Short mmCIF file of C-alpha atoms and ligand atoms in Angstrom, two decimals:
data_model
loop_
_atom_site.label_atom_id
_atom_site.label_comp_id
_atom_site.label_asym_id
_atom_site.label_seq_id
_atom_site.Cartn_x
_atom_site.Cartn_y
_atom_site.Cartn_z
CA MET A 89 26.66 6.86 -23.51
CA LYS A 90 27.56 3.37 -22.25
CA LYS A 91 28.89 4.64 -18.97
CA TYR A 92 26.11 3.20 -16.80
CA ASP A 93 25.79 -0.40 -15.67
CA TYR A 94 22.08 -0.08 -14.88
CA LEU A 95 19.09 1.94 -15.87
CA VAL A 96 16.45 1.99 -13.12
CA ILE A 97 12.99 3.09 -14.18
CA GLY A 98 11.04 4.50 -11.25
CA ALA A 99 12.52 6.17 -8.17
CA GLY A 100 10.24 4.45 -5.67
CA LEU A 101 11.26 2.14 -2.87
CA PHE A 102 12.12 -0.84 -5.10
CA GLY A 103 14.14 1.12 -7.63
CA ALA A 104 15.96 3.16 -5.01
CA THR A 105 16.88 0.10 -2.96
CA PHE A 106 18.25 -1.63 -6.05
CA ALA A 107 20.21 1.49 -7.08
CA TYR A 108 21.62 1.89 -3.58
CA GLU A 109 22.80 -1.72 -3.40
CA ALA A 110 24.24 -1.63 -6.92
CA ALA A 111 26.17 1.56 -6.17
CA LYS A 112 27.46 -0.01 -2.96
CA ARG A 113 28.98 -2.66 -5.23
CA GLY A 114 30.65 -0.03 -7.39
CA LYS A 115 28.10 -0.05 -10.22
CA ARG A 116 27.04 3.09 -12.03
CA VAL A 117 23.30 3.62 -12.08
CA LYS A 118 21.03 5.95 -13.95
CA VAL A 119 17.57 6.41 -12.42
CA ILE A 120 14.73 7.95 -14.38
CA GLU A 121 11.42 8.92 -12.84
CA LYS A 122 8.23 10.01 -14.56
CA ARG A 123 7.01 12.27 -11.75
CA ASP A 124 8.75 15.50 -10.84
CA HIS A 125 9.93 14.06 -7.54
CA ILE A 126 11.55 10.89 -6.21
CA ALA A 127 10.21 8.38 -3.66
CA GLY A 128 7.22 7.01 -5.57
CA ASN A 129 4.12 6.57 -3.47
CA ILE A 130 5.97 6.84 -0.17
CA TYR A 131 6.74 10.47 -1.02
CA THR A 132 6.06 12.85 1.85
CA ARG A 133 6.32 16.61 1.72
CA GLU A 134 6.68 19.02 4.62
CA ILE A 135 3.84 21.53 4.92
CA ASP A 136 3.50 23.76 8.01
CA GLY A 137 6.05 21.66 9.90
CA ILE A 138 4.40 18.29 9.32
CA GLN A 139 5.01 15.53 6.82
CA VAL A 140 2.13 15.15 4.39
CA HIS A 141 1.72 11.67 2.93
CA GLN A 142 0.96 12.78 -0.59
CA TYR A 143 -0.11 9.36 -1.88
CA GLY A 144 -2.00 7.99 1.09
CA ALA A 145 -1.10 6.87 4.59
CA HIS A 146 2.12 4.88 4.83
CA ILE A 147 2.86 3.13 8.08
CA PHE A 148 5.94 1.00 8.06
CA HIS A 149 5.52 -2.35 9.76
CA THR A 150 7.37 -5.63 9.65
CA SER A 151 8.22 -8.66 11.71
CA ASN A 152 11.47 -9.14 9.86
CA LYS A 153 14.35 -7.83 11.97
CA LYS A 154 16.66 -7.69 8.96
CA ILE A 155 14.24 -5.44 7.05
CA TRP A 156 13.61 -3.28 10.11
CA ASP A 157 17.35 -2.76 10.67
CA TYR A 158 17.80 -2.11 6.97
CA VAL A 159 15.23 0.69 6.79
CA ASN A 160 16.49 2.18 10.05
CA GLN A 161 19.81 2.92 8.32
CA PHE A 162 18.02 5.67 6.44
CA ALA A 163 15.78 7.21 9.10
CA GLU A 164 14.92 7.11 12.74
CA PHE A 165 11.38 5.86 13.35
CA ASN A 166 8.89 7.15 15.89
CA ARG A 167 6.67 4.82 17.89
CA TYR A 168 3.47 5.49 15.95
CA THR A 169 1.06 2.58 16.26
CA ASN A 170 -1.66 2.32 13.68
CA SER A 171 -5.10 2.26 15.29
CA PRO A 172 -7.68 3.45 12.79
CA VAL A 173 -11.23 4.24 13.84
CA ALA A 174 -14.25 3.48 11.68
CA ASN A 175 -17.05 5.99 11.24
CA TYR A 176 -20.23 4.19 10.20
CA LYS A 177 -23.05 6.68 9.77
CA GLY A 178 -21.76 8.74 12.67
CA HIS A 179 -21.07 5.82 15.01
CA MET A 180 -17.43 5.34 15.89
CA TYR A 181 -15.88 1.87 16.17
CA ASN A 182 -12.31 0.91 16.95
CA LEU A 183 -10.36 -1.16 14.46
CA PRO A 184 -9.12 -3.78 14.00
CA PHE A 185 -11.98 -5.86 15.34
CA ASN A 186 -11.29 -6.19 19.04
CA MET A 187 -13.00 -5.98 22.43
CA ASN A 188 -13.49 -2.22 22.03
CA THR A 189 -15.31 -2.83 18.73
CA PHE A 190 -17.44 -5.64 20.13
CA SER A 191 -18.28 -3.65 23.20
CA GLU A 192 -19.34 -0.66 21.09
CA MET A 193 -21.30 -2.88 18.70
CA TRP A 194 -23.07 -5.23 21.12
CA GLY A 195 -22.50 -3.91 24.63
CA VAL A 196 -20.52 -7.03 25.56
CA ARG A 197 -17.87 -6.70 28.26
CA THR A 198 -15.87 -9.91 28.50
CA PRO A 199 -14.05 -12.00 25.91
CA GLN A 200 -16.49 -14.85 26.64
CA GLU A 201 -19.51 -12.63 25.94
CA ALA A 202 -17.88 -11.41 22.73
CA GLU A 203 -17.03 -14.92 21.62
CA ASP A 204 -20.58 -16.11 22.28
CA LYS A 205 -21.96 -13.22 20.25
CA ILE A 206 -19.55 -13.81 17.36
CA ASN A 207 -20.35 -17.54 17.33
CA GLU A 208 -24.07 -16.79 17.30
CA GLN A 209 -23.52 -14.44 14.33
CA ARG A 210 -21.36 -16.92 12.47
CA GLN A 211 -24.11 -19.56 12.60
CA GLU A 212 -25.44 -18.12 9.38
CA MET A 213 -22.54 -19.72 7.52
CA ALA A 214 -22.36 -22.91 9.59
CA GLY A 215 -21.24 -25.89 7.51
CA LYS A 216 -20.86 -23.82 4.34
CA LYS A 217 -17.57 -23.13 2.62
CA PRO A 218 -17.20 -19.39 1.92
CA GLN A 219 -17.27 -18.76 -1.83
CA ASN A 220 -16.65 -15.02 -1.84
CA LEU A 221 -15.60 -12.13 0.34
CA GLU A 222 -19.06 -11.59 1.82
CA GLU A 223 -19.38 -15.20 2.91
CA GLN A 224 -15.81 -15.26 4.17
CA ALA A 225 -16.38 -12.17 6.30
CA ILE A 226 -19.65 -13.46 7.73
CA SER A 227 -18.12 -16.82 8.54
CA LEU A 228 -15.24 -15.08 10.33
CA ILE A 229 -17.03 -12.36 12.24
CA GLY A 230 -20.77 -12.38 11.50
CA ARG A 231 -23.22 -10.12 9.74
CA ASP A 232 -23.32 -7.08 12.09
CA ILE A 233 -19.65 -6.31 11.69
CA TYR A 234 -19.69 -7.28 8.04
CA GLU A 235 -22.54 -4.89 7.22
CA LYS A 236 -21.22 -1.96 9.26
CA LEU A 237 -17.48 -2.18 8.99
CA ILE A 238 -16.55 -4.28 5.98
CA LYS A 239 -19.12 -4.26 3.18
CA GLY A 240 -19.27 -0.56 2.25
CA TYR A 241 -15.54 0.03 2.65
CA THR A 242 -14.55 -3.01 0.65
CA GLU A 243 -17.01 -2.40 -2.18
CA LYS A 244 -15.84 1.21 -2.49
CA GLN A 245 -12.19 0.22 -2.36
CA TRP A 246 -12.42 -2.49 -5.01
CA GLY A 247 -15.34 -1.16 -7.07
CA GLN A 248 -17.04 -4.56 -6.99
CA LYS A 249 -19.76 -6.29 -5.02
CA ALA A 250 -18.43 -8.21 -2.02
CA THR A 251 -20.20 -11.26 -3.41
CA GLU A 252 -18.03 -10.98 -6.52
CA LEU A 253 -14.73 -10.46 -4.71
CA PRO A 254 -12.40 -13.33 -3.82
CA ALA A 255 -12.50 -14.49 -0.21
CA PHE A 256 -8.74 -14.23 0.30
CA ILE A 257 -8.76 -10.40 0.57
CA ILE A 258 -10.29 -10.70 4.00
CA ARG A 259 -8.78 -13.96 5.18
CA ARG A 260 -6.14 -12.23 7.25
CA LEU A 261 -8.56 -9.92 9.02
CA PRO A 262 -7.23 -9.48 12.54
CA VAL A 263 -9.81 -10.42 15.19
CA ARG A 264 -8.79 -10.02 18.81
CA LEU A 265 -10.48 -10.72 22.08
CA THR A 266 -8.41 -8.07 23.88
CA TYR A 267 -8.88 -4.33 24.28
CA ASP A 268 -6.00 -3.66 21.88
CA ASN A 269 -6.51 -1.21 19.02
CA ASN A 270 -3.13 -1.84 17.40
CA TYR A 271 -3.92 -2.67 13.76
CA PHE A 272 -0.78 -4.60 12.87
CA ASN A 273 0.45 -7.75 14.54
CA ASP A 274 4.01 -7.07 13.44
CA LEU A 275 6.89 -6.81 15.88
CA TYR A 276 8.04 -3.44 14.55
CA GLN A 277 6.15 -0.42 13.28
CA GLY A 278 6.53 3.34 13.07
CA ILE A 279 6.78 6.42 10.91
CA PRO A 280 10.17 7.85 9.93
CA ILE A 281 10.85 11.07 11.82
CA GLY A 282 11.25 13.71 9.12
CA GLY A 283 9.24 11.72 6.57
CA TYR A 284 9.75 9.02 3.98
CA THR A 285 11.31 11.07 1.20
CA GLN A 286 14.64 11.27 3.06
CA ILE A 287 14.90 7.47 2.94
CA VAL A 288 14.88 7.46 -0.84
CA GLU A 289 17.06 10.58 -0.97
CA LYS A 290 19.72 8.85 1.10
CA MET A 291 19.46 5.69 -0.99
CA LEU A 292 20.07 7.71 -4.14
CA ALA A 293 22.77 10.00 -2.71
CA SER A 294 25.78 8.05 -4.06
CA ASP A 295 28.06 9.71 -6.62
CA LEU A 296 27.60 6.60 -8.71
CA ILE A 297 23.86 7.28 -9.08
CA ASP A 298 22.38 9.92 -11.38
CA VAL A 299 18.69 10.71 -11.02
CA GLU A 300 16.52 12.47 -13.55
CA THR A 301 12.88 13.27 -12.74
CA GLY A 302 10.14 14.21 -15.17
CA VAL A 303 11.33 11.59 -17.68
CA ASP A 304 8.95 9.18 -19.39
CA PHE A 305 10.61 5.87 -20.23
CA PHE A 306 7.96 5.05 -22.82
CA ALA A 307 8.72 8.17 -24.84
CA LYS A 308 12.09 6.62 -25.77
CA LYS A 309 11.75 2.99 -24.80
CA ASP A 310 13.67 1.51 -27.74
CA GLU A 311 16.60 3.84 -27.25
CA TYR A 312 16.84 3.02 -23.55
CA LEU A 313 16.70 -0.69 -24.26
CA LYS A 314 19.49 -0.32 -26.78
CA ASP A 315 21.70 1.95 -24.69
CA TYR A 316 21.68 0.23 -21.32
CA PRO A 317 23.04 -3.27 -20.70
CA LYS A 318 20.75 -3.97 -17.76
CA ILE A 319 17.42 -2.48 -16.76
CA VAL A 320 15.34 -2.43 -13.59
CA PHE A 321 11.75 -1.63 -14.44
CA THR A 322 9.28 -0.79 -11.67
CA GLY A 323 6.34 0.33 -13.79
CA MET A 324 3.44 -1.78 -15.03
CA ILE A 325 4.67 -5.02 -16.56
CA ASP A 326 1.77 -5.15 -19.05
CA GLN A 327 2.56 -1.64 -20.27
CA PHE A 328 6.23 -2.62 -20.70
CA PHE A 329 5.06 -5.25 -23.18
CA ASP A 330 2.61 -2.89 -24.87
CA TYR A 331 -0.34 -4.81 -23.37
CA GLN A 332 0.28 -7.49 -25.98
CA LEU A 333 -1.26 -10.28 -23.89
CA GLY A 334 -4.09 -8.06 -22.64
CA GLU A 335 -4.55 -5.55 -19.84
CA LEU A 336 -3.98 -6.33 -16.19
CA GLN A 337 -6.44 -4.61 -13.88
CA TYR A 338 -5.51 -1.97 -11.32
CA ARG A 339 -7.33 0.24 -8.87
CA SER A 340 -6.65 3.90 -8.82
CA LEU A 341 -7.07 6.51 -6.10
CA HIS A 342 -7.57 10.17 -5.96
CA PHE A 343 -6.62 12.38 -3.07
CA GLU A 344 -8.11 15.64 -1.92
CA THR A 345 -5.87 17.50 0.50
CA GLU A 346 -7.21 20.42 2.47
CA GLU A 347 -6.05 22.70 5.27
CA LYS A 348 -8.54 23.12 8.13
CA PRO A 349 -8.45 26.10 10.51
CA VAL A 350 -8.50 23.89 13.63
CA GLY A 351 -5.67 22.35 15.61
CA ASN A 352 -7.19 18.90 15.76
CA TYR A 353 -9.78 17.94 13.17
CA GLN A 354 -10.58 14.29 13.84
CA GLY A 355 -8.48 13.18 16.82
CA ASN A 356 -6.79 10.32 14.99
CA ALA A 357 -4.44 9.87 12.04
CA VAL A 358 -6.85 7.59 10.16
CA ILE A 359 -10.65 7.49 10.19
CA ASN A 360 -12.27 4.98 7.82
CA TYR A 361 -15.72 5.74 6.42
CA THR A 362 -17.23 2.31 6.17
CA ASP A 363 -20.69 3.14 4.80
CA ALA A 364 -21.47 2.82 1.10
CA GLU A 365 -22.71 6.41 0.59
CA THR A 366 -19.63 8.45 1.61
CA PRO A 367 -17.58 8.53 -1.58
CA TYR A 368 -14.18 8.41 0.14
CA THR A 369 -12.83 5.45 2.12
CA ARG A 370 -10.83 7.39 4.68
CA ILE A 371 -9.60 10.72 5.91
CA ILE A 372 -6.09 11.01 7.19
CA GLU A 373 -4.98 13.86 9.43
CA HIS A 374 -1.26 13.95 8.88
CA LYS A 375 -0.11 15.63 12.08
CA HIS A 376 -1.25 12.66 14.18
CA PHE A 377 1.38 10.46 12.55
CA GLU A 378 3.85 12.69 14.33
CA PHE A 379 2.03 13.14 17.61
CA SER A 380 0.31 16.41 16.79
CA LYS A 381 3.44 18.25 15.71
CA GLY A 382 2.92 21.38 13.67
CA ASP A 383 0.66 24.37 13.95
CA LYS A 384 -1.71 24.62 16.94
CA ASP A 385 -4.39 26.37 14.88
CA LYS A 386 -4.41 24.46 11.65
CA THR A 387 -4.16 20.98 10.34
CA ILE A 388 -3.93 19.17 7.01
CA ILE A 389 -6.30 16.41 6.07
CA THR A 390 -6.54 14.19 2.99
CA ARG A 391 -9.61 12.41 1.75
CA GLU A 392 -8.92 9.22 -0.18
CA TYR A 393 -11.29 8.32 -3.00
CA PRO A 394 -11.00 4.94 -4.67
CA ALA A 395 -11.35 5.04 -8.44
CA ASP A 396 -11.54 2.77 -11.44
CA TRP A 397 -8.33 2.58 -13.39
CA HIS A 398 -8.12 3.35 -17.10
CA ARG A 399 -5.01 3.67 -19.22
CA GLY A 400 -3.18 6.85 -18.28
CA ASP A 401 -4.45 6.89 -14.67
CA GLU A 402 -2.13 6.28 -11.73
CA PRO A 403 -2.23 2.59 -10.83
CA TYR A 404 -2.12 2.08 -7.04
CA TYR A 405 -3.29 -1.45 -6.39
CA PRO A 406 -2.97 -4.57 -8.48
CA VAL A 407 -6.25 -6.50 -8.47
CA ASN A 408 -4.92 -9.92 -7.61
CA ASN A 409 -7.84 -12.10 -8.63
CA GLN A 410 -7.42 -15.36 -10.49
CA ARG A 411 -7.84 -13.90 -13.98
CA ASN A 412 -5.23 -11.22 -13.40
CA ASN A 413 -2.78 -13.47 -11.60
CA GLU A 414 -2.87 -15.92 -14.49
CA LEU A 415 -2.31 -13.12 -16.97
CA TYR A 416 0.54 -11.79 -14.86
CA THR A 417 2.16 -15.25 -14.91
CA LYS A 418 2.08 -15.10 -18.70
CA TYR A 419 3.73 -11.68 -18.68
CA ALA A 420 6.37 -12.95 -16.25
CA GLN A 421 7.05 -15.83 -18.67
CA LEU A 422 7.28 -13.37 -21.56
CA ALA A 423 9.74 -11.33 -19.52
CA LYS A 424 11.92 -14.41 -19.05
CA GLU A 425 11.87 -15.21 -22.77
CA LYS A 426 12.00 -11.78 -24.35
CA ALA A 427 13.57 -9.44 -21.80
CA ASP A 428 16.16 -11.36 -19.81
CA ASN A 429 18.21 -8.19 -19.23
CA VAL A 430 15.24 -6.54 -17.46
CA ILE A 431 14.47 -7.00 -13.77
CA PHE A 432 10.82 -6.29 -12.99
CA GLY A 433 10.21 -5.00 -9.48
CA GLY A 434 7.75 -3.50 -7.05
CA ARG A 435 3.95 -3.49 -6.82
CA LEU A 436 3.54 -2.80 -10.53
CA GLY A 437 6.48 -4.72 -11.97
CA GLN A 438 5.67 -7.85 -9.97
CA TYR A 439 1.92 -7.23 -9.85
CA ARG A 440 1.65 -7.87 -6.13
CA TYR A 441 -0.16 -6.05 -3.33
CA TYR A 442 3.12 -5.42 -1.50
CA ASN A 443 3.49 -3.48 1.73
CA MET A 444 6.65 -1.42 2.11
CA ASP A 445 8.55 -4.09 4.01
CA GLN A 446 7.70 -6.61 1.29
CA VAL A 447 8.93 -4.20 -1.38
CA LEU A 448 12.24 -3.93 0.49
CA GLY A 449 12.38 -7.72 0.83
CA ALA A 450 11.69 -8.21 -2.87
CA ALA A 451 14.30 -5.59 -3.85
CA LEU A 452 16.95 -7.20 -1.65
CA LYS A 453 16.10 -10.56 -3.16
CA SER A 454 16.61 -9.18 -6.67
CA VAL A 455 19.90 -7.69 -5.50
CA ASP A 456 21.02 -11.09 -4.16
CA GLN A 457 20.12 -12.77 -7.44
CA GLU A 458 21.86 -10.11 -9.48
CA PHE A 459 25.09 -9.99 -7.50
CA LYS A 460 25.40 -13.58 -6.28
N1 UDP B 94 -11.22 -3.32 5.33
C1 UDP B 94 -12.54 -3.18 5.72
N2 UDP B 94 -12.91 -2.15 6.56
C2 UDP B 94 -12.01 -1.25 7.02
C3 UDP B 94 -10.65 -1.39 6.63
C4 UDP B 94 -10.29 -2.42 5.78
O1 UDP B 94 -13.38 -3.96 5.31
O2 UDP B 94 -12.42 -0.35 7.76
C5 UDP B 94 -10.84 -4.42 4.41
C6 UDP B 94 -11.10 -4.06 2.97
O3 UDP B 94 -11.54 -5.21 2.28
C7 UDP B 94 -9.73 -3.65 2.47
C8 UDP B 94 -8.80 -4.56 3.24
O4 UDP B 94 -9.46 -4.73 4.50
O5 UDP B 94 -9.61 -3.82 1.08
C9 UDP B 94 -7.40 -4.01 3.44
O6 UDP B 94 -7.49 -2.71 3.97
P1 UDP B 94 -6.24 -1.82 4.41
O7 UDP B 94 -6.77 -0.53 4.87
O8 UDP B 94 -5.39 -2.62 5.32
O9 UDP B 94 -5.49 -1.68 3.01
P2 UDP B 94 -4.43 -0.60 2.50
O10 UDP B 94 -5.14 0.14 1.46
O11 UDP B 94 -4.04 0.25 3.65
O12 UDP B 94 -3.31 -1.42 1.94
#
């Protein structure tokens, strides 16, 4: 049994990166994955010639050249630029907030006119320190945009009133006084040609790595802990410790994928529904990530519904408010004291709202620490 150096739990981006780097250093790695496929939430599956993002839209973006070069070892990226459009009660607005948005919202034409309008709107919060997400948004961009493009979407996504959400969620909101609909400010972005799954496949291709899917770590936790000298765990850190300090909070999602008998359903990869009444937050039309590849007469769309998380549901987002972050810190301390042969990684293991480039960065950091 003791033929492996590492057991990696979870075949997502963190686990696969760690396994790949360990194998490169001659280590033998066993990877177990609960789902019946690898690649975690970046999993994409080809249907009708296009890559379907099974667990929500994934657009790779980073400003870190090292990370960009790293991921490009495993796939060639297209030049997809994320530019979502918001549908608020049938009115369409470009995102992120830029001159196109302001022009659609207020009829302004120049950056000066837009700035004047925004400043007029921000007056409402003049001299006050924002105490919650609503106040933060209004002090950044004013009430019109807050009400139409932020409030409904955010409250659906997080399942809480904007007045009860921490301000930091919205602090990084990009606001631009140019006619530029590019969502991310990063230097590099794109979608891997041929999908994301190949990235993880290539990472796990080494003869030194054995992968088993459909395996639940918690069914035989004690045995695994006994049998393997070193463990990389990318599941929920509170579950690892049997929730002994209490439950961390997560948000869940549910996806409804449907084929439509039209070549082009919505004209964009991502349309956000920013009103409170529509139960989903966005619809993605997968073919537009690949420049309308695929069938001319049909298309695949996915509606994304945010959901409360209860034990047993899929956790997608950590809810990084103060209460949870403090609890996480206690779990991290417990990990140090009681599980020093376990590396906790990824969105769930490190309880952080990581983007893909940050997951790669965190995995490479763990690798550096492990093999220094
Ligand atoms: N957001 C918003 N309106 C939008 C899109 C995003 O108010 O149309 C806010 C919302 O608070 C959300 C946050 O921006 O939680 C981050 O959204 P994004 O879509 O970037 O998150 P993802 O789920 O893609 O990580």
